[in-house]
mmCIF file of C-alpha atoms and ligand atoms in Angstrom:
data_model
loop_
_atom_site.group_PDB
_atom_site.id
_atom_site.type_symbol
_atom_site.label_atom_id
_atom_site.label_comp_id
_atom_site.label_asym_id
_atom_site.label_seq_id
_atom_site.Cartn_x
_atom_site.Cartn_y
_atom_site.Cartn_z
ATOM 1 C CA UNK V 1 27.044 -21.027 -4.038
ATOM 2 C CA UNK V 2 25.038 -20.974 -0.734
ATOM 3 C CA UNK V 3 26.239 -24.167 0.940
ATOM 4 C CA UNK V 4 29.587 -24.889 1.625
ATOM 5 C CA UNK V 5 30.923 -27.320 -0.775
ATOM 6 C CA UNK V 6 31.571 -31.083 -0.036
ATOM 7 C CA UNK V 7 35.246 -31.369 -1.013
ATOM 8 C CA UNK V 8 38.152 -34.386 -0.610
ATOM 9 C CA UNK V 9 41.570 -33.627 0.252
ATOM 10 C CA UNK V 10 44.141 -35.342 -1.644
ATOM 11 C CA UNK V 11 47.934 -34.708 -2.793
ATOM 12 C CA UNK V 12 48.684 -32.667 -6.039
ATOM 13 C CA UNK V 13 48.789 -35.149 -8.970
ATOM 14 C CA UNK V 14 50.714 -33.881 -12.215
ATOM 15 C CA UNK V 15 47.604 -33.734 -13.922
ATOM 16 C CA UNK V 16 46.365 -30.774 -11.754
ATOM 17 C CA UNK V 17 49.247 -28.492 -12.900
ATOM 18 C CA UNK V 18 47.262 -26.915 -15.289
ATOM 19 C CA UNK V 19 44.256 -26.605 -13.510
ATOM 20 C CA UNK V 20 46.734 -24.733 -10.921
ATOM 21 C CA UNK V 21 48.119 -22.755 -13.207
ATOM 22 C CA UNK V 22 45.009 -20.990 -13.932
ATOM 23 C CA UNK V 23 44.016 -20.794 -10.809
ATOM 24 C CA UNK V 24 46.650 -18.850 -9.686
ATOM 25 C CA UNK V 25 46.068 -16.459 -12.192
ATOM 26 C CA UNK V 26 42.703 -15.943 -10.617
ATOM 27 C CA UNK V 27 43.903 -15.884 -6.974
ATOM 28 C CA UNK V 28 47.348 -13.573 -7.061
ATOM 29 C CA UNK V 29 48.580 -10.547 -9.493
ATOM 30 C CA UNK V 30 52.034 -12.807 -9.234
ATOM 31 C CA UNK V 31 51.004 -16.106 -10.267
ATOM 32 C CA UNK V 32 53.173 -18.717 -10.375
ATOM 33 C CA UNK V 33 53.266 -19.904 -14.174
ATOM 34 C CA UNK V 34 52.664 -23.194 -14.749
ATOM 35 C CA UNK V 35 56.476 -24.134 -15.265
ATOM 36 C CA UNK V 36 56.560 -23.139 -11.566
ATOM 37 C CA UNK V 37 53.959 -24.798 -10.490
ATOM 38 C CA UNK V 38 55.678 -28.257 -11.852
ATOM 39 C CA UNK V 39 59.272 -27.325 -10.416
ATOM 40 C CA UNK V 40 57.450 -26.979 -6.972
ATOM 41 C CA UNK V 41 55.382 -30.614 -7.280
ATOM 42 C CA UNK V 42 58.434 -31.911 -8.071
ATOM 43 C CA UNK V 43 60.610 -30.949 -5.517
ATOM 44 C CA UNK V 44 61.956 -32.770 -2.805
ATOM 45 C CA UNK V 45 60.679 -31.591 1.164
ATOM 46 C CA UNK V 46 57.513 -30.367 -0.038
ATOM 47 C CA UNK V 47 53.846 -30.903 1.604
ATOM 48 C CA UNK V 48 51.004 -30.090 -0.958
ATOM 49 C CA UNK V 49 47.773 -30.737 -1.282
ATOM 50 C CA UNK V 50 44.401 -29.685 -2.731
ATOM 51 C CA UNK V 51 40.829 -29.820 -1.851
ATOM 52 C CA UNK V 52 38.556 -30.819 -5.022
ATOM 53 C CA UNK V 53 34.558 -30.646 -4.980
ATOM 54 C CA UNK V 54 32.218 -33.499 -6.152
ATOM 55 C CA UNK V 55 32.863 -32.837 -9.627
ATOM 56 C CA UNK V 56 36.737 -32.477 -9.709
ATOM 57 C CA UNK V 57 36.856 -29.073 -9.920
ATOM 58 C CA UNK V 58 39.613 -27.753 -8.322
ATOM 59 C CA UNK V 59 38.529 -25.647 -4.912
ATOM 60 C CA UNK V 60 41.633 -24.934 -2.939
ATOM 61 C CA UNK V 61 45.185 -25.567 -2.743
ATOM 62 C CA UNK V 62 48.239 -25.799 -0.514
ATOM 63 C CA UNK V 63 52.164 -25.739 -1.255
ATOM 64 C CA UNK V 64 54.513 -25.880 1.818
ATOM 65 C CA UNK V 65 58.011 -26.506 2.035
ATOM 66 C CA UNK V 66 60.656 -27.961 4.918
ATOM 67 C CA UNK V 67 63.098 -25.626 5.594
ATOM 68 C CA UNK V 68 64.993 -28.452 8.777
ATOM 69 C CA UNK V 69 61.987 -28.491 11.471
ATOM 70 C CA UNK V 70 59.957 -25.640 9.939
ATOM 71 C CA UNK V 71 57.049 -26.001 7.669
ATOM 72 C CA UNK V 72 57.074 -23.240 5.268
ATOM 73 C CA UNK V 73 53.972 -22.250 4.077
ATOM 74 C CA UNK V 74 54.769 -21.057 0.255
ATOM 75 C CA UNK V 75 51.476 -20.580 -0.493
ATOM 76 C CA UNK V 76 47.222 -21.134 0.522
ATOM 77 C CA UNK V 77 44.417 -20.300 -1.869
ATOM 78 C CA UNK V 78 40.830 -21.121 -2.704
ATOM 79 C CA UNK V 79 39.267 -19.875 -5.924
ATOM 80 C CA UNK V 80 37.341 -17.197 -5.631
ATOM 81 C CA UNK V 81 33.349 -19.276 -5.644
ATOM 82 C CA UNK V 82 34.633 -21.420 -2.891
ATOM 83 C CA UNK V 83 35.797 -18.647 -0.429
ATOM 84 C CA UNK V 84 34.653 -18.333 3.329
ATOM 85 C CA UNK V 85 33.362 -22.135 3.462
ATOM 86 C CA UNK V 86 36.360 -22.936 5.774
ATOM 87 C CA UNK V 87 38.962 -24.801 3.265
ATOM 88 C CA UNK V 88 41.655 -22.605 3.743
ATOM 89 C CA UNK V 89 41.531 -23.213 7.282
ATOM 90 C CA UNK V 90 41.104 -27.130 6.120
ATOM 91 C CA UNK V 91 44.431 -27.140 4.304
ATOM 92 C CA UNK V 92 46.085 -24.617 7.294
ATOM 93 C CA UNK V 93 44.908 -27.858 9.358
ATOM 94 C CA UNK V 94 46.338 -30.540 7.507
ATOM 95 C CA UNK V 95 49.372 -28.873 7.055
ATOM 96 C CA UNK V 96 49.484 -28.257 10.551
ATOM 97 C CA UNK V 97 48.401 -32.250 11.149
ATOM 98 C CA UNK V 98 51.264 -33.160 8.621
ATOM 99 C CA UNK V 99 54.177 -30.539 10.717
ATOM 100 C CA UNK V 100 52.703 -32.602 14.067
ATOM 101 C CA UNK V 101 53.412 -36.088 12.441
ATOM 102 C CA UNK V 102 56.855 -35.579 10.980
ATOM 103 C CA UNK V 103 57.840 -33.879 14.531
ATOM 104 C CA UNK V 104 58.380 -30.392 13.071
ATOM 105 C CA UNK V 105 58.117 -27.542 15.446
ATOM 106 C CA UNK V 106 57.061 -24.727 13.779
ATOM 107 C CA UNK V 107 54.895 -23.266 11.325
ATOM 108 C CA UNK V 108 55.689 -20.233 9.433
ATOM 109 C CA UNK V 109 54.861 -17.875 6.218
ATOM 110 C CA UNK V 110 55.091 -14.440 4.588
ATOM 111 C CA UNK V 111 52.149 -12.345 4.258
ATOM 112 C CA UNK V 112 50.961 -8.987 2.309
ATOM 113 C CA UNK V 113 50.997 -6.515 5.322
ATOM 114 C CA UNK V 114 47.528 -5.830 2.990
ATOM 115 C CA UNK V 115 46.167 -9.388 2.810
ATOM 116 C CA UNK V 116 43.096 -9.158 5.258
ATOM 117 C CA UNK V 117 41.388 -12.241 4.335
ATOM 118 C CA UNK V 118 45.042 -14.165 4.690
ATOM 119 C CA UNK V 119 46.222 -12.451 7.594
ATOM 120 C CA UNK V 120 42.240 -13.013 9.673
ATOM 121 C CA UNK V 121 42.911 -17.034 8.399
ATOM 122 C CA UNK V 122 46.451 -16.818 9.875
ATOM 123 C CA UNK V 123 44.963 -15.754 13.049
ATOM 124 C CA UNK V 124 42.302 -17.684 13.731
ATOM 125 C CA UNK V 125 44.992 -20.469 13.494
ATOM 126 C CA UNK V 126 46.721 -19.088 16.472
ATOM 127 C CA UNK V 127 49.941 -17.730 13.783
ATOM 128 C CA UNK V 128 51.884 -14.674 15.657
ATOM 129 C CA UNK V 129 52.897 -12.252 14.146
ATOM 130 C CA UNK V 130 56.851 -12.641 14.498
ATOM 131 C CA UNK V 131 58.782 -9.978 11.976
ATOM 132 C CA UNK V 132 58.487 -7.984 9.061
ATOM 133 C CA UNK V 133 60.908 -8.510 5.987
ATOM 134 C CA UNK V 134 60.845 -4.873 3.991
ATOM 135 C CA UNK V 135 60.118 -5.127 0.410
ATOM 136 C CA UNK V 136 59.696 -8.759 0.361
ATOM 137 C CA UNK V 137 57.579 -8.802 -3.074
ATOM 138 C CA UNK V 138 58.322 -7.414 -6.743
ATOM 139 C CA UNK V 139 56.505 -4.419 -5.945
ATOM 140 C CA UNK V 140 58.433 -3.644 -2.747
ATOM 141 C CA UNK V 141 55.325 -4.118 -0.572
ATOM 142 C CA UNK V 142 56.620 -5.498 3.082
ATOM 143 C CA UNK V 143 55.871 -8.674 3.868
ATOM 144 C CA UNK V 144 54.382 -9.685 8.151
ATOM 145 C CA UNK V 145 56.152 -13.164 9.291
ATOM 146 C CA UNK V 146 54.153 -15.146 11.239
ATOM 147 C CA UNK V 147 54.819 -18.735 12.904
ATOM 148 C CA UNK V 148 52.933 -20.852 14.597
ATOM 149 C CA UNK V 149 54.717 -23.570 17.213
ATOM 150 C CA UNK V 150 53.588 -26.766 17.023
ATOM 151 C CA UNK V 151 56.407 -28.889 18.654
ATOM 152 C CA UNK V 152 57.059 -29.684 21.810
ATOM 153 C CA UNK V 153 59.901 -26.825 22.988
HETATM 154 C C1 COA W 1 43.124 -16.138 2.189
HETATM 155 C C2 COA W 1 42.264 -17.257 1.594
HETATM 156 C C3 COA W 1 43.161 -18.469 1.295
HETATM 157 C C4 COA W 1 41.192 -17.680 2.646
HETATM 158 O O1 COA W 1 40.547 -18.851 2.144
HETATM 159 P P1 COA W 1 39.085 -19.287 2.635
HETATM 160 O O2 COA W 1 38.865 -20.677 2.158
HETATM 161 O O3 COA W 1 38.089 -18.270 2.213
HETATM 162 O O4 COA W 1 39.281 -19.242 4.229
HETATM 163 P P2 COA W 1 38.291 -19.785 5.367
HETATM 164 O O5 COA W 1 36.899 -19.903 4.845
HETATM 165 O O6 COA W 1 38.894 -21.006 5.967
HETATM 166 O O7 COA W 1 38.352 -18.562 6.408
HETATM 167 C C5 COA W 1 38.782 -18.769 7.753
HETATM 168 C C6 COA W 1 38.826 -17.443 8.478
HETATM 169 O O8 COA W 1 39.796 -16.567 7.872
HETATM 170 C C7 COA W 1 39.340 -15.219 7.964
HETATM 171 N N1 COA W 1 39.043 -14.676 6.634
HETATM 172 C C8 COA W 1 38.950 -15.341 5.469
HETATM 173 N N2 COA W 1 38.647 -14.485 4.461
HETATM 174 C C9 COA W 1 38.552 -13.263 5.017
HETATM 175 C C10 COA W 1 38.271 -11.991 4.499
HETATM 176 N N3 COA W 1 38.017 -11.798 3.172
HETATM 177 N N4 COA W 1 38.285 -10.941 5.347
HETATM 178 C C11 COA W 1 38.533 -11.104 6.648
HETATM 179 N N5 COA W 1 38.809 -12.320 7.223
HETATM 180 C C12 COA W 1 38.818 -13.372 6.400
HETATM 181 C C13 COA W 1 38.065 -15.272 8.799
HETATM 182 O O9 COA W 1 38.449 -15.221 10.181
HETATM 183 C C14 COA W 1 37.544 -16.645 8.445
HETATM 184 O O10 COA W 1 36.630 -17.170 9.377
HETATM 185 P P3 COA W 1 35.042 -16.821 9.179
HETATM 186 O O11 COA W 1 34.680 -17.100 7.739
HETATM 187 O O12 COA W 1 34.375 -17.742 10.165
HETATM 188 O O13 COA W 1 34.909 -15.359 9.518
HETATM 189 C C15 COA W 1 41.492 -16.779 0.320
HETATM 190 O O14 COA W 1 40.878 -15.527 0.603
HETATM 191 C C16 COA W 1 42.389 -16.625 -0.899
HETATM 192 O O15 COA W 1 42.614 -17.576 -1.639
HETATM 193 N N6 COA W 1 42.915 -15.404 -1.145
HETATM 194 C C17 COA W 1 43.767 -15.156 -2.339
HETATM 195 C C18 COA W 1 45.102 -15.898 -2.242
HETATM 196 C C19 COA W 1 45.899 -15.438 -1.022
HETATM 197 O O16 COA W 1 46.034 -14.262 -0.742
HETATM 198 N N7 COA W 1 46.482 -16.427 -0.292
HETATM 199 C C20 COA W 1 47.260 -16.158 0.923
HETATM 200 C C21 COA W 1 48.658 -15.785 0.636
HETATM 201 S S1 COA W 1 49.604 -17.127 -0.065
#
Protein backbone atom coordinates (compact mmCIF):
# COMPACT_ATOMS: atom_id res chain seq x y z
CA UNK A 1 0.00 0.00 0.00
CA UNK A 2 1.39 3.37 -1.29
CA UNK A 3 -1.40 5.76 -0.32
CA UNK A 4 -2.59 6.18 2.93
CA UNK A 5 -5.82 4.48 3.37
CA UNK A 6 -9.28 6.25 3.53
CA UNK A 7 -10.60 4.92 6.85
CA UNK A 8 -13.93 5.83 9.25
CA UNK A 9 -13.70 5.94 12.85
CA UNK A 10 -16.38 4.33 14.69
CA UNK A 11 -16.91 2.54 18.24
CA UNK A 12 -16.05 -1.25 18.67
CA UNK A 13 -19.21 -3.26 17.80
CA UNK A 14 -19.33 -6.97 19.24
CA UNK A 15 -19.00 -8.19 15.93
CA UNK A 16 -15.36 -6.90 15.63
CA UNK A 17 -14.15 -9.07 18.56
CA UNK A 18 -12.91 -11.54 16.44
CA UNK A 19 -11.50 -9.55 13.92
CA UNK A 20 -9.55 -8.03 17.12
CA UNK A 21 -8.62 -10.98 18.34
CA UNK A 22 -6.51 -11.78 15.48
CA UNK A 23 -5.25 -8.77 15.15
CA UNK A 24 -3.68 -8.67 18.23
CA UNK A 25 -2.00 -11.68 17.57
CA UNK A 26 -0.37 -9.90 14.70
CA UNK A 27 0.44 -6.65 16.58
CA UNK A 28 1.85 -7.92 20.27
CA UNK A 29 3.75 -11.31 21.48
CA UNK A 30 0.97 -10.84 24.51
CA UNK A 31 -2.19 -10.66 22.78
CA UNK A 32 -5.12 -10.25 24.43
CA UNK A 33 -7.31 -13.47 23.59
CA UNK A 34 -10.42 -12.92 22.37
CA UNK A 35 -12.25 -13.63 25.81
CA UNK A 36 -10.32 -10.47 26.76
CA UNK A 37 -11.02 -8.59 24.19
CA UNK A 38 -15.01 -9.04 25.03
CA UNK A 39 -14.50 -8.46 28.93
CA UNK A 40 -12.84 -5.08 27.89
CA UNK A 41 -15.89 -3.97 25.24
CA UNK A 42 -17.97 -4.73 27.83
CA UNK A 43 -16.82 -2.92 30.59
CA UNK A 44 -18.07 0.01 32.12
CA UNK A 45 -15.59 3.56 31.85
CA UNK A 46 -14.11 2.48 28.75
CA UNK A 47 -13.38 4.70 25.43
CA UNK A 48 -12.72 2.42 22.32
CA UNK A 49 -12.73 2.76 19.02
CA UNK A 50 -11.43 1.53 15.65
CA UNK A 51 -10.56 2.89 12.34
CA UNK A 52 -11.89 0.52 9.37
CA UNK A 53 -10.87 1.05 5.53
CA UNK A 54 -13.37 1.15 2.58
CA UNK A 55 -13.85 -2.41 2.64
CA UNK A 56 -14.35 -3.13 6.43
CA UNK A 57 -11.25 -4.39 7.06
CA UNK A 58 -10.15 -3.68 10.25
CA UNK A 59 -7.01 -0.97 10.20
CA UNK A 60 -6.45 0.25 13.70
CA UNK A 61 -7.74 0.14 17.07
CA UNK A 62 -7.99 1.89 20.42
CA UNK A 63 -8.97 0.64 24.08
CA UNK A 64 -8.75 3.26 26.93
CA UNK A 65 -10.02 3.18 30.25
CA UNK A 66 -11.15 5.98 33.14
CA UNK A 67 -9.29 5.56 36.01
CA UNK A 68 -11.46 9.17 38.00
CA UNK A 69 -10.12 12.13 35.61
CA UNK A 70 -7.44 10.08 33.81
CA UNK A 71 -7.79 8.46 30.50
CA UNK A 72 -5.87 5.34 30.50
CA UNK A 73 -4.61 4.34 27.43
CA UNK A 74 -4.72 0.26 27.65
CA UNK A 75 -3.78 -0.14 24.40
CA UNK A 76 -3.12 1.57 20.39
CA UNK A 77 -2.40 -0.56 17.35
CA UNK A 78 -2.64 -0.60 13.58
CA UNK A 79 -2.03 -3.80 11.65
CA UNK A 80 0.97 -4.09 10.28
CA UNK A 81 -0.14 -2.91 6.07
CA UNK A 82 -1.66 0.16 7.50
CA UNK A 83 1.37 1.47 9.55
CA UNK A 84 2.95 5.06 9.22
CA UNK A 85 -0.30 6.54 7.39
CA UNK A 86 -1.05 8.55 10.60
CA UNK A 87 -4.04 6.41 12.34
CA UNK A 88 -2.42 5.82 15.39
CA UNK A 89 -1.99 9.35 15.86
CA UNK A 90 -5.89 9.52 14.58
CA UNK A 91 -7.11 7.36 17.45
CA UNK A 92 -4.27 9.17 20.04
CA UNK A 93 -6.49 12.28 18.77
CA UNK A 94 -9.81 11.17 19.37
CA UNK A 95 -9.02 9.81 22.48
CA UNK A 96 -7.50 12.90 23.37
CA UNK A 97 -10.85 14.84 21.79
CA UNK A 98 -13.01 12.35 23.92
CA UNK A 99 -10.59 13.12 27.57
CA UNK A 100 -11.28 17.11 26.46
CA UNK A 101 -15.15 16.56 26.27
CA UNK A 102 -15.81 14.55 29.40
CA UNK A 103 -13.44 17.24 31.31
CA UNK A 104 -10.69 14.71 32.12
CA UNK A 105 -7.31 16.11 32.78
CA UNK A 106 -4.90 13.81 31.90
CA UNK A 107 -3.75 11.35 29.56
CA UNK A 108 -1.60 8.52 30.45
CA UNK A 109 -0.11 4.88 29.41
CA UNK A 110 2.62 2.25 29.88
CA UNK A 111 5.11 1.70 27.30
CA UNK A 112 7.97 -1.01 26.32
CA UNK A 113 11.11 1.06 27.34
CA UNK A 114 11.85 -0.87 23.64
CA UNK A 115 8.75 0.24 21.71
CA UNK A 116 10.29 2.90 19.25
CA UNK A 117 7.51 3.21 16.92
CA UNK A 118 5.03 3.64 20.22
CA UNK A 119 7.19 5.68 22.20
CA UNK A 120 8.08 8.36 18.65
CA UNK A 121 3.82 8.31 18.41
CA UNK A 122 3.68 9.15 22.15
CA UNK A 123 5.87 12.01 21.50
CA UNK A 124 4.81 13.61 18.74
CA UNK A 125 1.57 13.88 20.85
CA UNK A 126 3.32 16.02 23.32
CA UNK A 127 3.16 12.63 26.14
CA UNK A 128 6.14 13.18 28.88
CA UNK A 129 7.77 10.88 29.96
CA UNK A 130 6.67 10.79 33.79
CA UNK A 131 8.06 7.33 35.60
CA UNK A 132 9.18 4.01 35.07
CA UNK A 133 7.33 0.95 36.73
CA UNK A 134 10.20 -2.05 36.88
CA UNK A 135 9.12 -5.24 35.44
CA UNK A 136 5.80 -4.11 34.43
CA UNK A 137 5.25 -7.04 31.71
CA UNK A 138 5.38 -11.02 31.95
CA UNK A 139 8.80 -10.95 30.83
CA UNK A 140 10.00 -8.44 33.44
CA UNK A 141 10.81 -5.82 30.77
CA UNK A 142 10.26 -2.13 32.51
CA UNK A 143 7.66 -0.31 31.42
CA UNK A 144 8.21 4.24 30.65
CA UNK A 145 4.89 6.14 32.02
CA UNK A 146 3.99 8.86 30.14
CA UNK A 147 0.95 11.45 30.53
CA UNK A 148 -0.17 13.95 28.69
CA UNK A 149 -2.37 17.01 30.48
CA UNK A 150 -5.18 17.97 28.83
CA UNK A 151 -7.32 19.77 31.53
CA UNK A 152 -7.33 22.90 32.65
CA UNK A 153 -4.93 22.74 36.09
C1 LIG B 1 2.90 2.16 17.56
C2 LIG B 1 1.86 2.06 16.43
C3 LIG B 1 0.46 2.03 17.04
C4 LIG B 1 1.99 3.33 15.53
O1 LIG B 1 0.89 3.30 14.61
P1 LIG B 1 0.92 4.10 13.22
O2 LIG B 1 -0.46 4.11 12.69
O3 LIG B 1 1.97 3.52 12.34
O4 LIG B 1 1.37 5.56 13.73
P2 LIG B 1 1.38 6.93 12.90
O5 LIG B 1 1.42 6.67 11.44
O6 LIG B 1 0.27 7.79 13.41
O7 LIG B 1 2.80 7.53 13.36
C5 LIG B 1 2.89 8.80 14.01
C6 LIG B 1 4.32 9.07 14.40
O8 LIG B 1 4.77 8.09 15.37
C7 LIG B 1 6.16 7.83 15.16
N1 LIG B 1 6.36 6.45 14.70
C8 LIG B 1 5.44 5.57 14.28
N2 LIG B 1 6.02 4.40 13.93
C9 LIG B 1 7.34 4.56 14.14
C10 LIG B 1 8.45 3.71 13.98
N3 LIG B 1 8.32 2.44 13.51
N4 LIG B 1 9.67 4.19 14.32
C11 LIG B 1 9.82 5.43 14.79
N5 LIG B 1 8.78 6.31 14.97
C12 LIG B 1 7.57 5.86 14.65
C13 LIG B 1 6.61 8.80 14.08
O9 LIG B 1 6.96 10.04 14.73
C14 LIG B 1 5.33 8.96 13.28
O10 LIG B 1 5.29 10.13 12.50
P3 LIG B 1 5.90 10.05 10.98
O11 LIG B 1 5.32 8.83 10.30
O12 LIG B 1 5.45 11.36 10.37
O13 LIG B 1 7.39 9.94 11.15
C15 LIG B 1 2.12 0.82 15.51
O14 LIG B 1 3.51 0.78 15.17
C16 LIG B 1 1.74 -0.50 16.17
O15 LIG B 1 0.60 -0.93 16.09
N6 LIG B 1 2.71 -1.18 16.83
C17 LIG B 1 2.43 -2.50 17.46
C18 LIG B 1 1.48 -2.36 18.65
C19 LIG B 1 2.08 -1.46 19.73
O16 LIG B 1 3.23 -1.58 20.11
N7 LIG B 1 1.23 -0.55 20.28
C20 LIG B 1 1.65 0.41 21.31
C21 LIG B 1 1.62 -0.17 22.67
S1 LIG B 1 -0.03 -0.55 23.23
Amino acid sequence: MTDAPRCSLRAIHPGDIRALAAAEVACFDDAWPESYVASELFAPARFHRVLVDPGGRLAAYLFAAWQYLDLHILKVATLPPFRRFGLGTELMLAAEEHAREMAGETLTLEVRVTNIAAIGLYESLGYEHVGVRPGYYADESDALIMTKRVGET
